Amino acid sequence: MTVLQRALRTCWLAACVVFITAPLLIVLVASVSTDHVLTGPPSGFTLRWLQEAVTYEPFRIGFVYSVQVAAVATAVALALGVPAAYVIARGGLPGTGVLRSLFVAPLSMPRVVTGFGFFVLYASVFPTAYGTVGGVALAHVLLLLPFVVALVGSGLANLDPSLEEAGRDLGASSSQVFLRVTLPQIRMPLAIAAVFAFLTSFDEVDTSVFLMPPGVTTLPVAIFLRLEQNQDPTTSAVSSLMIVGSLLLAGLTALALRRSGLFGAGGRLNRGART
């Protein structure tokens, strides 16, 4: 690669980083600006909007509700997605391509349509599920499964099958091989899938807005309703808290994985098995 090519690649990557991070930085600046409407450089800085975001009751209720929904949806998505990814990667069954397409299909459907479909389902068949943590989480599971299957499937694709074959040759059953050999080696993609699924569910608006009764909302829906009533920097402040919280969660997960020695562990084990 020539010097010019390196320079062009560096400029392109820098432009992509600026394009992605600039909107986030603007939100962060607006959340601590004294200006009600940020049209240029801020005239001053204040923590007033952050304090109002923390003390605003709908935001506090929505935060707790969002955490509950995201936790349930992530747990169910992992419970369904991990076995599905394993069957697709290792099952060797006919129709695996159709099964893979079935799990990817929800990505092609607009989330507004998904939310409205679940609203009609709950209103006509399961009215008691409308507005409950389980009812909203079930709708989110449909959105999370494609990501869980894809991320866990990538981890299985990088896992040497000879490790599983060795376990079976030593007398372990299929379930023992999965729990003692396969699962420990895909802990990193599994953790990444869990964090990604949790953040995706926590931040979901389009589907959730159809499933929220009056007085009970997730945090993103509460922000949406606040914007309809009052467009002040309080919404920027709570959005900034969500951005910082997401980065902290991702960073803590990466730090925990690094300290546990999982980074590169799969590659070392695979190389050891081949040798």
Short mmCIF file of C-alpha atoms in Angstrom, two decimals:
data_model
loop_
_atom_site.label_atom_id
_atom_site.label_comp_id
_atom_site.label_asym_id
_atom_site.label_seq_id
_atom_site.Cartn_x
_atom_site.Cartn_y
_atom_site.Cartn_z
CA MET A 1 0.00 0.00 0.00
CA THR A 2 1.47 3.34 -1.08
CA VAL A 3 1.71 6.46 1.07
CA LEU A 4 -1.10 8.09 -0.91
CA GLN A 5 -3.39 5.10 -0.36
CA ARG A 6 -2.66 5.14 3.37
CA ALA A 7 -3.41 8.86 3.52
CA LEU A 8 -6.68 8.43 1.62
CA ARG A 9 -7.71 5.55 3.86
CA THR A 10 -6.91 7.59 6.98
CA CYS A 11 -8.90 10.57 5.68
CA TRP A 12 -11.84 8.33 4.81
CA LEU A 13 -11.86 6.69 8.24
CA ALA A 14 -11.60 10.08 9.94
CA ALA A 15 -14.52 11.40 7.88
CA CYS A 16 -16.62 8.36 8.85
CA VAL A 17 -15.80 8.86 12.53
CA VAL A 18 -16.77 12.54 12.36
CA PHE A 19 -19.97 11.73 10.48
CA ILE A 20 -21.00 9.20 13.14
CA THR A 21 -19.94 11.05 16.28
CA ALA A 22 -20.83 14.65 15.35
CA PRO A 23 -24.60 14.26 16.08
CA LEU A 24 -23.80 12.64 19.43
CA LEU A 25 -21.43 15.46 20.37
CA ILE A 26 -24.06 18.05 19.47
CA VAL A 27 -26.57 16.34 21.77
CA LEU A 28 -24.00 16.23 24.59
CA VAL A 29 -23.22 19.94 24.20
CA ALA A 30 -26.92 20.88 24.03
CA SER A 31 -27.57 19.03 27.30
CA VAL A 32 -25.18 21.29 29.24
CA SER A 33 -25.78 24.55 27.35
CA THR A 34 -27.61 27.48 28.89
CA ASP A 35 -29.36 28.11 25.57
CA HIS A 36 -32.84 26.70 25.14
CA VAL A 37 -32.17 26.23 21.42
CA LEU A 38 -28.63 25.50 20.30
CA THR A 39 -28.05 27.36 17.03
CA GLY A 40 -24.30 27.83 17.39
CA PRO A 41 -21.55 27.75 20.00
CA PRO A 42 -23.15 27.67 23.48
CA SER A 43 -23.22 30.96 25.39
CA GLY A 44 -22.64 29.14 28.69
CA PHE A 45 -22.81 25.83 30.46
CA THR A 46 -25.13 24.54 33.17
CA LEU A 47 -26.19 21.28 34.82
CA ARG A 48 -29.81 22.44 35.12
CA TRP A 49 -31.11 20.27 32.28
CA LEU A 50 -29.38 17.17 33.59
CA GLN A 51 -30.93 17.74 37.03
CA GLU A 52 -34.38 18.16 35.50
CA ALA A 53 -33.94 15.00 33.43
CA VAL A 54 -33.00 12.99 36.52
CA THR A 55 -35.87 14.34 38.64
CA TYR A 56 -38.56 14.26 35.93
CA GLU A 57 -40.97 11.55 37.12
CA PRO A 58 -41.99 10.09 33.71
CA PHE A 59 -38.32 9.63 32.86
CA ARG A 60 -37.62 7.87 36.15
CA ILE A 61 -40.60 5.54 35.75
CA GLY A 62 -39.72 4.94 32.11
CA PHE A 63 -36.13 4.07 32.99
CA VAL A 64 -37.19 1.35 35.43
CA TYR A 65 -39.77 0.02 32.97
CA SER A 66 -37.22 0.00 30.12
CA VAL A 67 -34.67 -1.90 32.21
CA GLN A 68 -37.26 -4.54 33.11
CA VAL A 69 -38.41 -4.95 29.50
CA ALA A 70 -34.84 -5.06 28.13
CA ALA A 71 -33.73 -7.61 30.73
CA VAL A 72 -36.65 -9.96 30.01
CA ALA A 73 -36.36 -9.54 26.24
CA THR A 74 -32.61 -10.17 26.29
CA ALA A 75 -32.96 -13.31 28.42
CA VAL A 76 -35.66 -14.77 26.17
CA ALA A 77 -33.80 -13.82 22.98
CA LEU A 78 -30.65 -15.55 24.23
CA ALA A 79 -32.61 -18.62 25.36
CA LEU A 80 -34.11 -18.95 21.88
CA GLY A 81 -31.33 -17.54 19.72
CA VAL A 82 -28.36 -19.54 21.04
CA PRO A 83 -29.92 -22.99 20.34
CA ALA A 84 -31.15 -21.73 16.99
CA ALA A 85 -27.68 -20.51 16.03
CA TYR A 86 -26.20 -23.84 17.10
CA VAL A 87 -28.68 -25.83 15.02
CA ILE A 88 -27.99 -23.64 11.99
CA ALA A 89 -24.20 -23.91 12.40
CA ARG A 90 -23.86 -27.53 13.55
CA GLY A 91 -27.15 -29.29 12.93
CA GLY A 92 -26.54 -30.29 9.34
CA LEU A 93 -30.29 -30.52 8.83
CA PRO A 94 -32.05 -29.96 5.50
CA GLY A 95 -33.61 -26.53 5.18
CA THR A 96 -30.95 -24.75 7.25
CA GLY A 97 -30.93 -21.89 4.76
CA VAL A 98 -34.67 -21.46 5.15
CA LEU A 99 -34.31 -21.44 8.93
CA ARG A 100 -31.58 -18.81 8.72
CA SER A 101 -33.77 -16.66 6.46
CA LEU A 102 -36.67 -17.05 8.88
CA PHE A 103 -34.65 -15.55 11.73
CA VAL A 104 -33.37 -12.72 9.53
CA ALA A 105 -36.85 -11.92 8.17
CA PRO A 106 -37.88 -9.54 11.02
CA LEU A 107 -35.13 -7.14 9.91
CA SER A 108 -36.96 -6.57 6.62
CA MET A 109 -40.20 -5.60 8.33
CA PRO A 110 -40.67 -1.98 9.47
CA ARG A 111 -40.80 -1.80 13.25
CA VAL A 112 -43.94 0.31 13.08
CA VAL A 113 -45.66 -2.59 11.33
CA THR A 114 -44.36 -4.99 14.00
CA GLY A 115 -45.68 -2.78 16.78
CA PHE A 116 -49.08 -2.37 15.17
CA GLY A 117 -49.28 -6.13 14.54
CA PHE A 118 -48.62 -6.89 18.21
CA PHE A 119 -51.13 -4.22 19.21
CA VAL A 120 -53.83 -5.92 17.14
CA LEU A 121 -52.80 -9.32 18.53
CA TYR A 122 -53.01 -8.15 22.14
CA ALA A 123 -56.20 -6.16 21.64
CA SER A 124 -58.04 -9.06 20.00
CA VAL A 125 -56.52 -12.20 21.55
CA PHE A 126 -54.40 -11.37 24.64
CA PRO A 127 -55.74 -8.13 26.13
CA THR A 128 -54.10 -8.86 29.50
CA ALA A 129 -50.65 -8.72 27.86
CA TYR A 130 -51.11 -5.18 26.59
CA GLY A 131 -48.83 -2.75 28.41
CA THR A 132 -47.19 -5.40 30.59
CA VAL A 133 -43.45 -6.00 30.81
CA GLY A 134 -43.87 -9.47 29.31
CA GLY A 135 -46.06 -8.24 26.47
CA VAL A 136 -43.64 -5.50 25.41
CA ALA A 137 -40.64 -7.81 25.89
CA LEU A 138 -42.22 -10.45 23.63
CA ALA A 139 -42.47 -7.90 20.82
CA HIS A 140 -38.84 -6.91 21.40
CA VAL A 141 -37.71 -10.54 21.25
CA LEU A 142 -38.80 -10.68 17.61
CA LEU A 143 -36.49 -7.73 16.90
CA LEU A 144 -33.54 -9.09 18.89
CA LEU A 145 -33.44 -12.68 17.60
CA PRO A 146 -31.78 -11.83 14.24
CA PHE A 147 -28.89 -10.08 15.99
CA VAL A 148 -28.43 -12.83 18.59
CA VAL A 149 -28.47 -15.58 15.96
CA ALA A 150 -26.01 -13.69 13.76
CA LEU A 151 -23.54 -12.83 16.54
CA VAL A 152 -23.60 -16.25 18.19
CA GLY A 153 -23.47 -17.91 14.77
CA SER A 154 -20.30 -15.97 13.93
CA GLY A 155 -18.72 -17.26 17.14
CA LEU A 156 -19.67 -20.83 16.25
CA ALA A 157 -18.27 -20.40 12.76
CA ASN A 158 -14.87 -19.48 14.24
CA LEU A 159 -14.92 -22.43 16.65
CA ASP A 160 -12.98 -25.50 15.56
CA PRO A 161 -15.47 -28.42 15.31
CA SER A 162 -12.69 -30.83 16.29
CA LEU A 163 -13.00 -29.59 19.89
CA GLU A 164 -16.61 -30.78 19.99
CA GLU A 165 -15.72 -34.01 18.23
CA ALA A 166 -13.02 -34.67 20.84
CA GLY A 167 -15.57 -34.23 23.61
CA ARG A 168 -17.94 -36.72 22.00
CA ASP A 169 -15.10 -39.18 21.42
CA LEU A 170 -14.37 -39.05 25.16
CA GLY A 171 -17.93 -40.16 25.93
CA ALA A 172 -19.70 -36.85 26.54
CA SER A 173 -23.29 -36.50 25.40
CA SER A 174 -24.40 -33.78 22.99
CA SER A 175 -25.75 -31.63 25.82
CA GLN A 176 -22.53 -32.06 27.83
CA VAL A 177 -20.44 -31.11 24.81
CA PHE A 178 -22.51 -27.99 24.29
CA LEU A 179 -22.40 -26.92 27.95
CA ARG A 180 -18.77 -27.83 28.70
CA VAL A 181 -17.03 -27.32 25.35
CA THR A 182 -19.06 -25.14 23.00
CA LEU A 183 -20.64 -22.65 25.36
CA PRO A 184 -17.42 -21.66 27.18
CA GLN A 185 -15.72 -20.99 23.84
CA ILE A 186 -18.44 -18.65 22.59
CA ARG A 187 -18.69 -16.63 25.79
CA MET A 188 -17.33 -13.52 24.12
CA PRO A 189 -19.83 -13.39 21.19
CA LEU A 190 -22.52 -14.43 23.66
CA ALA A 191 -21.68 -11.49 25.94
CA ILE A 192 -21.56 -9.12 22.97
CA ALA A 193 -24.95 -10.40 21.79
CA ALA A 194 -26.41 -9.91 25.27
CA VAL A 195 -25.18 -6.31 25.55
CA PHE A 196 -26.27 -5.47 22.01
CA ALA A 197 -29.70 -7.01 22.56
CA PHE A 198 -30.17 -5.18 25.86
CA LEU A 199 -29.26 -1.80 24.39
CA THR A 200 -31.42 -2.40 21.30
CA SER A 201 -34.45 -3.28 23.43
CA PHE A 202 -33.82 -0.40 25.84
CA ASP A 203 -33.69 2.11 22.97
CA GLU A 204 -36.67 0.77 20.99
CA VAL A 205 -39.40 3.34 20.21
CA ASP A 206 -41.29 2.43 17.03
CA THR A 207 -42.56 -0.92 18.31
CA SER A 208 -43.03 0.08 21.96
CA VAL A 209 -45.17 3.13 21.27
CA PHE A 210 -48.05 0.90 20.11
CA LEU A 211 -47.93 -1.22 23.26
CA MET A 212 -47.94 1.48 25.96
CA PRO A 213 -51.11 2.29 27.91
CA PRO A 214 -51.53 5.79 29.39
CA GLY A 215 -49.21 6.40 32.32
CA VAL A 216 -46.89 3.46 31.59
CA THR A 217 -44.10 4.04 29.09
CA THR A 218 -40.54 3.03 28.41
CA LEU A 219 -37.90 5.75 28.61
CA PRO A 220 -37.60 6.31 24.83
CA VAL A 221 -41.40 6.60 24.56
CA ALA A 222 -41.39 9.03 27.49
CA ILE A 223 -38.83 11.13 25.62
CA PHE A 224 -41.00 11.00 22.50
CA LEU A 225 -44.04 12.20 24.46
CA ARG A 226 -41.98 14.94 26.13
CA LEU A 227 -40.89 16.24 22.71
CA GLU A 228 -44.53 16.52 21.67
CA GLN A 229 -45.28 18.75 24.68
CA ASN A 230 -42.13 20.74 25.32
CA GLN A 231 -39.00 20.98 23.18
CA ASP A 232 -36.40 22.04 25.72
CA PRO A 233 -32.86 20.78 26.44
CA THR A 234 -34.23 18.32 29.02
CA THR A 235 -34.70 15.76 26.25
CA SER A 236 -31.13 16.37 25.11
CA ALA A 237 -29.98 15.83 28.69
CA VAL A 238 -31.71 12.48 29.10
CA SER A 239 -30.47 11.46 25.64
CA SER A 240 -26.94 12.33 26.76
CA LEU A 241 -27.37 10.16 29.84
CA MET A 242 -28.51 7.29 27.63
CA ILE A 243 -25.49 7.75 25.33
CA VAL A 244 -23.05 7.83 28.24
CA GLY A 245 -24.77 4.87 29.89
CA SER A 246 -24.60 2.80 26.70
CA LEU A 247 -20.91 3.59 26.26
CA LEU A 248 -20.22 2.71 29.90
CA LEU A 249 -22.06 -0.61 29.60
CA ALA A 250 -20.18 -1.50 26.42
CA GLY A 251 -16.88 -0.40 27.94
CA LEU A 252 -17.40 -2.34 31.17
CA THR A 253 -18.32 -5.44 29.17
CA ALA A 254 -15.17 -5.12 27.07
CA LEU A 255 -13.07 -4.59 30.22
CA ALA A 256 -14.61 -7.64 31.90
CA LEU A 257 -13.96 -9.77 28.83
CA ARG A 258 -10.37 -8.57 28.63
CA ARG A 259 -9.71 -9.25 32.31
CA SER A 260 -11.23 -12.71 32.01
CA GLY A 261 -8.79 -13.48 29.21
CA LEU A 262 -11.48 -14.14 26.60
CA PHE A 263 -9.98 -11.86 23.97
CA GLY A 264 -8.02 -14.15 21.72
CA ALA A 265 -8.78 -17.24 23.82
CA GLY A 266 -10.82 -18.89 21.06
CA GLY A 267 -8.04 -18.39 18.54
CA ARG A 268 -5.40 -19.83 20.85
CA LEU A 269 -7.54 -22.89 21.59
CA ASN A 270 -8.27 -23.48 17.92
CA ARG A 271 -4.58 -23.24 17.03
CA GLY A 272 -3.75 -25.62 19.86
CA ALA A 273 -6.35 -28.13 18.67
CA ARG A 274 -4.96 -28.04 15.12
CA THR A 275 -1.40 -28.58 16.31
#
